[in-house]
Coordinates of C-alpha atoms and ligand atoms in Angstrom, one line a residue:
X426 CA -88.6 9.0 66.1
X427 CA -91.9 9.7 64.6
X428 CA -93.4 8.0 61.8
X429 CA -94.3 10.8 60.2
X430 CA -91.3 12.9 61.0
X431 CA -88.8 13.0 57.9
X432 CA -85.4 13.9 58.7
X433 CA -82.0 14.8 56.2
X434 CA -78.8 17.0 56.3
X435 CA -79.0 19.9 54.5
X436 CA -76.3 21.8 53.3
X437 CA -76.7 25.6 55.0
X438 CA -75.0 27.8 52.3
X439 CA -78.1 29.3 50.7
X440 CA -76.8 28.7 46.5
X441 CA -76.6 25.1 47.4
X442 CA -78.8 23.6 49.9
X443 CA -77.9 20.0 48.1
X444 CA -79.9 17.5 50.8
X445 CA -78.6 14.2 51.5
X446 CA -79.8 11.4 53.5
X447 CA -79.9 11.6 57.4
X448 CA -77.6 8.0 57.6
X449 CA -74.6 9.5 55.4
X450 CA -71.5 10.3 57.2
X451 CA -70.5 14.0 56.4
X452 CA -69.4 16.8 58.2
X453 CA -69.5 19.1 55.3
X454 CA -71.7 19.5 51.7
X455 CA -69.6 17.1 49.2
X456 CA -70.8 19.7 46.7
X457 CA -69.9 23.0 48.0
X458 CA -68.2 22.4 51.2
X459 CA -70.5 24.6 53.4
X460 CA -72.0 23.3 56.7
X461 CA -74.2 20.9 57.1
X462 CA -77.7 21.1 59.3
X463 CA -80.2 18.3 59.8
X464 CA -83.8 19.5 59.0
X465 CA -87.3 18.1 59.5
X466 CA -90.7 17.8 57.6
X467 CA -93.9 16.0 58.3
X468 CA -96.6 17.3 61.0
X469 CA -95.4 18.6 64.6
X470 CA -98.0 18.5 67.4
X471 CA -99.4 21.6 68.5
X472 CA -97.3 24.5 70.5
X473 CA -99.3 23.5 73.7
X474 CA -99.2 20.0 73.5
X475 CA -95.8 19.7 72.8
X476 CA -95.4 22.2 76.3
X477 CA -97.8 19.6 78.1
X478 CA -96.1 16.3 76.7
X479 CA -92.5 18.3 77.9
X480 CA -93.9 19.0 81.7
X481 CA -95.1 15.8 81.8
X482 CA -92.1 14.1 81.2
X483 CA -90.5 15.6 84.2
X484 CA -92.5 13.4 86.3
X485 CA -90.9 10.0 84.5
X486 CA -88.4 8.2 86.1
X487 CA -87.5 6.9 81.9
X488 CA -83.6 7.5 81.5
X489 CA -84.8 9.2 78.4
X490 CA -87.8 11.7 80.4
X491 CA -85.1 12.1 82.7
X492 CA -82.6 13.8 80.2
X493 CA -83.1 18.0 80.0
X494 CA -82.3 16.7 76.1
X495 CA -84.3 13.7 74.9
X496 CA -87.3 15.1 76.9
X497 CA -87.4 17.8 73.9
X498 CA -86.8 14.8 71.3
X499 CA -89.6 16.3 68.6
X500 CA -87.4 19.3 68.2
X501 CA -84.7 16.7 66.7
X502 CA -86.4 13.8 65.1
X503 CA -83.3 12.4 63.8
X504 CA -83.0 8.9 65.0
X505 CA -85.4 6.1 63.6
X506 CA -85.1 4.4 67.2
X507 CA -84.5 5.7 71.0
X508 CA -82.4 2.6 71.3
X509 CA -79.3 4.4 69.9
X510 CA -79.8 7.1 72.9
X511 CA -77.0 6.9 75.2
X512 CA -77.8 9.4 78.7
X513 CA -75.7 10.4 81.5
X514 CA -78.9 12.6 82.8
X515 CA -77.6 15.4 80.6
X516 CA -79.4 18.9 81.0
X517 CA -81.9 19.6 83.6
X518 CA -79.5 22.5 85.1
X519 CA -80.6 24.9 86.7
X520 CA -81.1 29.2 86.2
X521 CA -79.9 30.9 89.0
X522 CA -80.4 34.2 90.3
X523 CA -77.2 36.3 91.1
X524 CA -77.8 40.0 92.4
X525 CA -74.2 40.4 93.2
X526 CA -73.3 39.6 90.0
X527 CA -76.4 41.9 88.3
X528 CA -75.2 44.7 90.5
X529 CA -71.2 44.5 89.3
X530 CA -72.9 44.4 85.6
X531 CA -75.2 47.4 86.1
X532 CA -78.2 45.3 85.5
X533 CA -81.1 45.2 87.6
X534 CA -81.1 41.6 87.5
X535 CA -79.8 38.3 85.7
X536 CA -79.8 35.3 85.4
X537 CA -77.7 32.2 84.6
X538 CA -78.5 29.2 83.0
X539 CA -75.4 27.0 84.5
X540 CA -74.3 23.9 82.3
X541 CA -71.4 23.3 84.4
X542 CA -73.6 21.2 86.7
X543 CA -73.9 18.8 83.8
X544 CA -72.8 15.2 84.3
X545 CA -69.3 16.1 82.9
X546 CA -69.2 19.7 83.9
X547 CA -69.9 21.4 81.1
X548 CA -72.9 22.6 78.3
X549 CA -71.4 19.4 75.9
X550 CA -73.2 17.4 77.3
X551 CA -76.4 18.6 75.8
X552 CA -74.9 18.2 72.2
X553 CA -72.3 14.6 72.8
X554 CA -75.0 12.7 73.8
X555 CA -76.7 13.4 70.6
X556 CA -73.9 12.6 68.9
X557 CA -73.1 9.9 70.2
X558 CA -76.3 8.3 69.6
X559 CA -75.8 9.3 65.7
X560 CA -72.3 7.2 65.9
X561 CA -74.4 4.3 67.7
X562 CA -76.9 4.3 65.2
X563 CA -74.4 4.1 62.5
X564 CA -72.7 1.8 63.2
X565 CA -69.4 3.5 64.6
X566 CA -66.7 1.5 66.7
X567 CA -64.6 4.9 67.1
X568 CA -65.1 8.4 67.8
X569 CA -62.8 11.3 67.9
X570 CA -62.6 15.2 68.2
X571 CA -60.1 17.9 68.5
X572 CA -60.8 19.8 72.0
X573 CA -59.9 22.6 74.2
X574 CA -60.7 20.3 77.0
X575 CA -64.2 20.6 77.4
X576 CA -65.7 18.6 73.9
X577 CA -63.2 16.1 74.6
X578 CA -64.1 15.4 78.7
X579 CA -67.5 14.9 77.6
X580 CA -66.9 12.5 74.6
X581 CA -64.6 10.4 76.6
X582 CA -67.7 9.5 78.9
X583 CA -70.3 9.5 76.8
X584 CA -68.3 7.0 74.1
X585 CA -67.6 4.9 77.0
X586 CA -70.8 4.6 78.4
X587 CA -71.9 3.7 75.3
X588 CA -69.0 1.2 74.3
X589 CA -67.3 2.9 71.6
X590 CA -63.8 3.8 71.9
X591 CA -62.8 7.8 72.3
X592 CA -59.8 9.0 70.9
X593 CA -59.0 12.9 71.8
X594 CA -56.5 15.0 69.9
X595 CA -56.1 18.1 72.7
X596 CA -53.4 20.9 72.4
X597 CA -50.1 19.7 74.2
X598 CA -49.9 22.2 77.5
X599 CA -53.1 24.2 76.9
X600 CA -55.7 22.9 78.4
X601 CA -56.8 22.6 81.9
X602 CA -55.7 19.4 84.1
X603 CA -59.3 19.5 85.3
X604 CA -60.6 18.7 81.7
X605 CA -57.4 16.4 80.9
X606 CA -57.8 14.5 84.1
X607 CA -61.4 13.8 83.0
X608 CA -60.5 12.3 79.8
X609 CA -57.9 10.1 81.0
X610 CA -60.2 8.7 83.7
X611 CA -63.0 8.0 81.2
X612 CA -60.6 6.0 79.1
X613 CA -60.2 8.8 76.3
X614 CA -57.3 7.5 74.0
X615 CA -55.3 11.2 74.6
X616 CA -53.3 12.9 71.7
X617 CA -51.6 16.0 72.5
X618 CA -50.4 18.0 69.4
X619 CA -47.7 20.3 69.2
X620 CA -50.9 23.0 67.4
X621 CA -53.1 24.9 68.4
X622 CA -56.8 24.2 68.0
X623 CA -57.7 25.2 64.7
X624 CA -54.6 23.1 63.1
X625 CA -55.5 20.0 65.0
X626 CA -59.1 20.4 63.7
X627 CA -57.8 20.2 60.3
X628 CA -55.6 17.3 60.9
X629 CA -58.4 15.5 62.6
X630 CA -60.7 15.9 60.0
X631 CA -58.3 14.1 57.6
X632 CA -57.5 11.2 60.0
X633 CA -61.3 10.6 60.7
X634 CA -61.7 10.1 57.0
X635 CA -58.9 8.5 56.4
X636 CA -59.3 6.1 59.4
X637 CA -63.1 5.7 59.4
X638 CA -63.0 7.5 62.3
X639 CA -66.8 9.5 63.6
X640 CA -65.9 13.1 64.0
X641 CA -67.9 14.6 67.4
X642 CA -66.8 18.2 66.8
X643 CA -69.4 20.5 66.7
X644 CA -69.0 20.9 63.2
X645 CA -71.2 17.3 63.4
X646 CA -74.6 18.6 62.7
X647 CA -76.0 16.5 65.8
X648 CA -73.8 17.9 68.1
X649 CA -75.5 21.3 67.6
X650 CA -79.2 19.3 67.4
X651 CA -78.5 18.7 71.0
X652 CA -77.0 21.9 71.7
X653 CA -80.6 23.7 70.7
X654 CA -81.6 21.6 74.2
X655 CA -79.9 24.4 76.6
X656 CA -82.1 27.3 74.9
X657 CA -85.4 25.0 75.0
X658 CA -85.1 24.0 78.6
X659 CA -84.2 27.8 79.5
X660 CA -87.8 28.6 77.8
X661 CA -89.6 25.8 79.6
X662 CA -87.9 27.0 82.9
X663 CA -89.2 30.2 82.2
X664 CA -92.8 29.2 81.2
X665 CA -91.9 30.2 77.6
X666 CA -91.6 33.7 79.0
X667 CA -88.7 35.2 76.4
X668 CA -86.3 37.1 78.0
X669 CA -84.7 39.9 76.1
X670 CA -81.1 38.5 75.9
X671 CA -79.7 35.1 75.9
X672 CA -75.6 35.9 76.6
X673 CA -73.1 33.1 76.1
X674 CA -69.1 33.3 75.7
X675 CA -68.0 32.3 71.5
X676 CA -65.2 30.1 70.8
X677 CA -66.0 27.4 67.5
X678 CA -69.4 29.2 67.5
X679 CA -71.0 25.9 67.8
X680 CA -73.2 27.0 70.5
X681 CA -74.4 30.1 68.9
X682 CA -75.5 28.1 65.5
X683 CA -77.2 25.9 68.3
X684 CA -79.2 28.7 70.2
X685 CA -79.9 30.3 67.3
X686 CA -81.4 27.7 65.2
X687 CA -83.3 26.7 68.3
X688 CA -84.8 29.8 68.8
X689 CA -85.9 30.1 64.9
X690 CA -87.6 26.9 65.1
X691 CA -89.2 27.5 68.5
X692 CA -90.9 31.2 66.7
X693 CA -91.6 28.8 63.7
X694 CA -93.2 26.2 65.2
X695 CA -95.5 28.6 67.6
X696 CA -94.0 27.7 71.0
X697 CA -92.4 31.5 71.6
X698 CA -93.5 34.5 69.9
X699 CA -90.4 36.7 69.5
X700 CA -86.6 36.2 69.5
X701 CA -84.4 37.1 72.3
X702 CA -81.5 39.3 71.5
X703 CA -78.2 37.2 70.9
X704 CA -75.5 38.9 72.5
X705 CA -71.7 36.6 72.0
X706 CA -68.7 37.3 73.6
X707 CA -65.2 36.6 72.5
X708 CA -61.9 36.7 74.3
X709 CA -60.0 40.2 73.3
X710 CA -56.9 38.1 72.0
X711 CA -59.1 35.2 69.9
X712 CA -61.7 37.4 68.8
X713 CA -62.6 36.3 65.2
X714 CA -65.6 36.9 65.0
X715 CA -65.7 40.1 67.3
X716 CA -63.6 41.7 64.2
X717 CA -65.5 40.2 61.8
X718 CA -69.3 41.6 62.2
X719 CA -67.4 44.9 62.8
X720 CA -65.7 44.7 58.8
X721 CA -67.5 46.7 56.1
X722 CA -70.1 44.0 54.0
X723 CA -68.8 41.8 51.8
X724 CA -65.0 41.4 53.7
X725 CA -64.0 38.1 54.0
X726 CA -63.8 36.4 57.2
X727 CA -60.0 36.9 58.7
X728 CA -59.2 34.2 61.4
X729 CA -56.4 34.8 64.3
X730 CA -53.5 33.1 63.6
X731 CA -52.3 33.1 66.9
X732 CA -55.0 33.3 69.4
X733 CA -54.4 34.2 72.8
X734 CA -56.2 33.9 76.2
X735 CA -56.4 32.5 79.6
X736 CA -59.8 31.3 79.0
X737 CA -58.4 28.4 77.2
X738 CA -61.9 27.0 76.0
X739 CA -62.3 29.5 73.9
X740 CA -58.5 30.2 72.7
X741 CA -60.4 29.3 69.0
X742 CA -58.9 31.8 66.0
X743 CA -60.7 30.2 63.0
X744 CA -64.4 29.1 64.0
X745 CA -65.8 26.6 61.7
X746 CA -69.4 27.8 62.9
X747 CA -69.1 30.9 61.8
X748 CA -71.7 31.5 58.7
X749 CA -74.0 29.9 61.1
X750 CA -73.9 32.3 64.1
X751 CA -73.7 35.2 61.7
X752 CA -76.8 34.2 60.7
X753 CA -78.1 33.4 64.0
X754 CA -76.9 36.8 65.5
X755 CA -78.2 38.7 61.8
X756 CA -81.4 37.2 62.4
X757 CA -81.8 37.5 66.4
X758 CA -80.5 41.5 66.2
X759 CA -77.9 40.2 67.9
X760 CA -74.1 41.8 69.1
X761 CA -71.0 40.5 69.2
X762 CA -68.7 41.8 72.2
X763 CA -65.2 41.0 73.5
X764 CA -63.8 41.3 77.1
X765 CA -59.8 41.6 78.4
X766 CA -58.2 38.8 80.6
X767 CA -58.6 41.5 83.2
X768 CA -62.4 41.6 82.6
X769 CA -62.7 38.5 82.2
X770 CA -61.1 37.7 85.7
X771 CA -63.1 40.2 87.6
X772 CA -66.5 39.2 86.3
X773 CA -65.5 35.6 87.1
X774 CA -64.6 36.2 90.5
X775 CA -67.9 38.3 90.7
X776 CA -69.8 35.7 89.5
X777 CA -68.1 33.6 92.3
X778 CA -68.8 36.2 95.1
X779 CA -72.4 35.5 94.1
X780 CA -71.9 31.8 95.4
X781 CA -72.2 30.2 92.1
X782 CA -68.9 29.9 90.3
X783 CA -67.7 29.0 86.3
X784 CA -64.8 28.7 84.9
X785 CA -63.1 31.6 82.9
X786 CA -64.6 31.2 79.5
X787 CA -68.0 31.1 81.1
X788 CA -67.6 34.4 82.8
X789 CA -66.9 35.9 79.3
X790 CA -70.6 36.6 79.5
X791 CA -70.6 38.6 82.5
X792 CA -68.0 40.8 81.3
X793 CA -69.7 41.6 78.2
X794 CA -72.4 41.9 79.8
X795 CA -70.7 45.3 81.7
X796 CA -69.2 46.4 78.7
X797 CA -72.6 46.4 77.0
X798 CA -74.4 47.9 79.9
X799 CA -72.1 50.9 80.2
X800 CA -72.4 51.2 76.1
X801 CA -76.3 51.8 76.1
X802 CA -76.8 48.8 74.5
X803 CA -78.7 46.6 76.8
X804 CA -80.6 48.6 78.9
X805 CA -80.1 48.1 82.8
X806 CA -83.5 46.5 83.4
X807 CA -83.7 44.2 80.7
X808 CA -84.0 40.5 81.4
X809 CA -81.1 38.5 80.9
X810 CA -80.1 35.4 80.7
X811 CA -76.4 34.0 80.6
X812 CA -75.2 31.0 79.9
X813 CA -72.6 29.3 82.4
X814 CA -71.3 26.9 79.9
X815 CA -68.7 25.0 82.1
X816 CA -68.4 24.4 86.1
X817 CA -66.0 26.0 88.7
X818 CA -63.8 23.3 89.0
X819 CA -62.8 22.8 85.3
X820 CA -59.8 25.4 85.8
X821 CA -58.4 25.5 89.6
X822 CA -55.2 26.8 88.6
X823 CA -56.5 30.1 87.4
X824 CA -58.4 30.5 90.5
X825 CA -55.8 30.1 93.0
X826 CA -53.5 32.2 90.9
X827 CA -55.9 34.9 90.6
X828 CA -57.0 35.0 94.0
X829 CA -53.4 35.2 95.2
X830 CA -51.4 37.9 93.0
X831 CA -49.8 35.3 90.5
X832 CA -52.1 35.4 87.6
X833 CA -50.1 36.5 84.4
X834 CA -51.9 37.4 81.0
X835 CA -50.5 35.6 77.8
X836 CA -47.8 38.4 77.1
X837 CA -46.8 38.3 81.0
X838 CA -48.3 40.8 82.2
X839 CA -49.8 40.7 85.6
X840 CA -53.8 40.6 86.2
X841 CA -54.6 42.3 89.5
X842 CA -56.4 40.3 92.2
X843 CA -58.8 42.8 92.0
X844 CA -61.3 40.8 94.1
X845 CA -58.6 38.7 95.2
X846 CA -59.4 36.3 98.3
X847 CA -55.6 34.8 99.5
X848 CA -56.0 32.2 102.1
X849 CA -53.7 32.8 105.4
X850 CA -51.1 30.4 106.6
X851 CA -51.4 30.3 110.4
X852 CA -49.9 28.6 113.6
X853 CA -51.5 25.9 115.4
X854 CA -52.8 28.1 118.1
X855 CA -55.9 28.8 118.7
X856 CA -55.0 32.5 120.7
X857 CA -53.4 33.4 117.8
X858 CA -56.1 32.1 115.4
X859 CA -58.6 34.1 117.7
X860 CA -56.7 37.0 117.6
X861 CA -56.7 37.2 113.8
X862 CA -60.4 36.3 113.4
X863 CA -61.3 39.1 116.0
X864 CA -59.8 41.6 114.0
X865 CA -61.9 40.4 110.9
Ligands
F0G1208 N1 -67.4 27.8 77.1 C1 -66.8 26.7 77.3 C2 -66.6 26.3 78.8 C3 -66.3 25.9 76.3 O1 -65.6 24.7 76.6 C4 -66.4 26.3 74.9 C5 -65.9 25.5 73.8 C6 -67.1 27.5 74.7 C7 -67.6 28.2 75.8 C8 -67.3 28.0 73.4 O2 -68.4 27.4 72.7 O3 -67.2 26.7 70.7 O4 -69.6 26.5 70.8 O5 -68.5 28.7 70.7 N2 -65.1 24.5 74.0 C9 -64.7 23.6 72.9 C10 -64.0 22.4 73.4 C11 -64.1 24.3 71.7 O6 -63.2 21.9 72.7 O7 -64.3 22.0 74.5 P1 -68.4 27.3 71.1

């Protein structure tokens, strides 16, 4: 975007780093086979400057000043033009305050950083409009990805706002209808496999090649470019005040490469002096990584072969992301933690009950957040932020079953109402109605 800004891909395994043109379509080092990352060089503003220019921008009615993601543009140089930019208004959400949820934690306070009140209800936004303007700028007439509903919502309207055609491979019968109705209304071409997530990844990755077909999982290195957007906003919300944990719910581990490279470029770059703490949590039955971290050095990493949860964003058993978020969480004195349906349910309906709602892989956060209160290992007055990564309304089923007895884990079993909230079927009389209300 600048002159003087040089961008490439850079392979992340540290015995290879092969580097390869910013323009070339991979999603993985021809070389090696590790990960890909885009990387910059050439002469950044200064710390305050860059803080100035970003305020500043708030006061633009420019699509692109309007975006809570191109605002921060110099922290991802990688187009040569903003005329491959494709916005929705993505970003710009807002942190919220929640005492009834800090309280049901054990925390004096927290806060959440809700990305369910972006333009398609989730934090992919951030990353797929990135993306998308990568596939623009290519060149690209078609643009897929494998989803667990939420990747593939937000592709769908960001390739058709931008022209290009979306095609969305989803797993038949798990995924919510709020994120399949999505898709079909923005004019996704739908796929739904008989596999689960990590087979259809795998599948998908052969037919974009094969087909000539742009890949927009996160395993696309601009995906997570945009991604690093949530964690810089959050800082300029806060005045560049670091909190002492940034909490978010793992799945594909695409956000946590995301945060975490974000946050290392921030320190390196002089806009934030210290790192906040990285704490991830996984669903107890697709809990990868959970397991992993906790191996002795040197184990390889073992993915679920059948992963399990309600929480169907994150029902993920072999994250491509992970050597990045190990890094990210080795580097940020990070934890990994895990939470049961049951937890999970509670702290969503908590986080509810403080008026502000998510949908269940989002409340992931708030459960580990309890779980690592009562461990000692965040202290009950630090500050902490968690990340609502996708809106109430993504996963109505769950809600209503939840609130009224009928919620059943993935083995059957039944998860308690515990802060269950039935509605009442009444006559049309209003003595009646009176009388009930009265007793309230
Ligand atoms: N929360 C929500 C609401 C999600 O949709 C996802 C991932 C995650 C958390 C986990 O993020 O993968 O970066 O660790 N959803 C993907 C999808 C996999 O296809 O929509 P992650």
């Amino acid at each position: 975007m600048r002159d003087f800004m040089f961008a490439e891909l850079i392979c992340f395994e540290p015995a290879c780093r092969a580097r390869f043109a910013i323009t070339e379509v991979l999603y993985s080092c021809p070389k090696c086979g590790g990960l890909l990352e885009a990387t910059y060089s050439g002469e950044w503003p200064e710390p305050e400057q860059l803080k100035k220019l970003w305020r500043e921008r708030r006061m633009d009615n420019a699509p692109l000043e309007q975006s809570g993601v191109w605002r921060y543009r110099e922290m991802f140089p990688f187009l040569d033009s903003n005329d491959h930019v494709v916005t929705l208004r993505e970003g710009n959400t807002p942190l919220l305050n929640a005492p009834v949820a800090a309280r049901y934690a054990g925390l004096a306070r927290v806060t959440f950083k809700h990305h369910g009140f972006n333009p398609t209800g989730s934090f992919k936004d951030n990353g797929m409009t990135c993306g998308t303007a990568q596939a623009v700028r290519l060149g690209m007439k078609r643009v897929a990805c494998v989803s667990t509903g939420n990747t593939s919502a937000s592709m769908a309207a960001y390739a058709s706002a931008a022209g290009l055609q979306p095609i969305i491979f989803i797993p038949h019968g798990n995924i919510s209808y709020g994120k399949l109705a999505q898709a079909l209304e923005y004019g996704a071409r739908t796929l739904q496999v008989e596999a689960n997530f990590d087979q259809i990844l795998a599948l998908v990755r052969v037919l974009a090649e094969r087909l000539g077909i742009y890949l927009l999982n996160s395993i696309n290195p601009f995906r997570i470019e945009g991604q690093k957007s949530i964690v810089i906003e959050m800082l300029d919300q806060r005045d560049w005040r670091v909190p002492d944990w940034i909490v978010l719910p793992g799945g594909n581990l695409g956000n946590t490469s995301a945060f975490g490279k974000a946050l290392r470029e921030l320190k390196a770059l002089g806009l934030i002096e210290k790192l906040p703490r990285l704490a991830v949590v996984q669903a107890e039955g697709s809990a990868p990584f959970y397991d992993f971290v906790r191996q002795p050095a040197g184990t390889g990493f073992v993915p679920v072969t059948h992963p399990e949860t309600l929480a169907t964003a994150i029902k993920i058993g072999d994250p491509v992301s992970w050597p990045k978020a190990l890094l990210e969480v080795s580097t940020t004195d990070g934890v990994v933690e895990r939470a049961s349906e049951q937890e999970i349910a509670d702290a969503k309906a908590q986080i509810g009950l403080a008026g502000i709602g998510c949908e269940p892989a989002s409340a992931a956060t708030l459960a580990g957040i309890r779980k690592l209160v009562a461990a000692g290992v965040m202290d009950k007055d630090a500050d902490v932020v968690a990340v609502l990564t996708g809106n109430v309304l993504k996963d109505p089923d769950y809600i209503y079953k939840y609130h009224t007895g009928q919620l059943k884990d993935p083995h059957g079993e039944s998860i308690l109402a515990n802060y269950g909230n039935s509605p009442t079927v009444v006559p049309n009389d209003a003595d009646k109605i009176a009388a009930l209300l009265m007793g309230d």
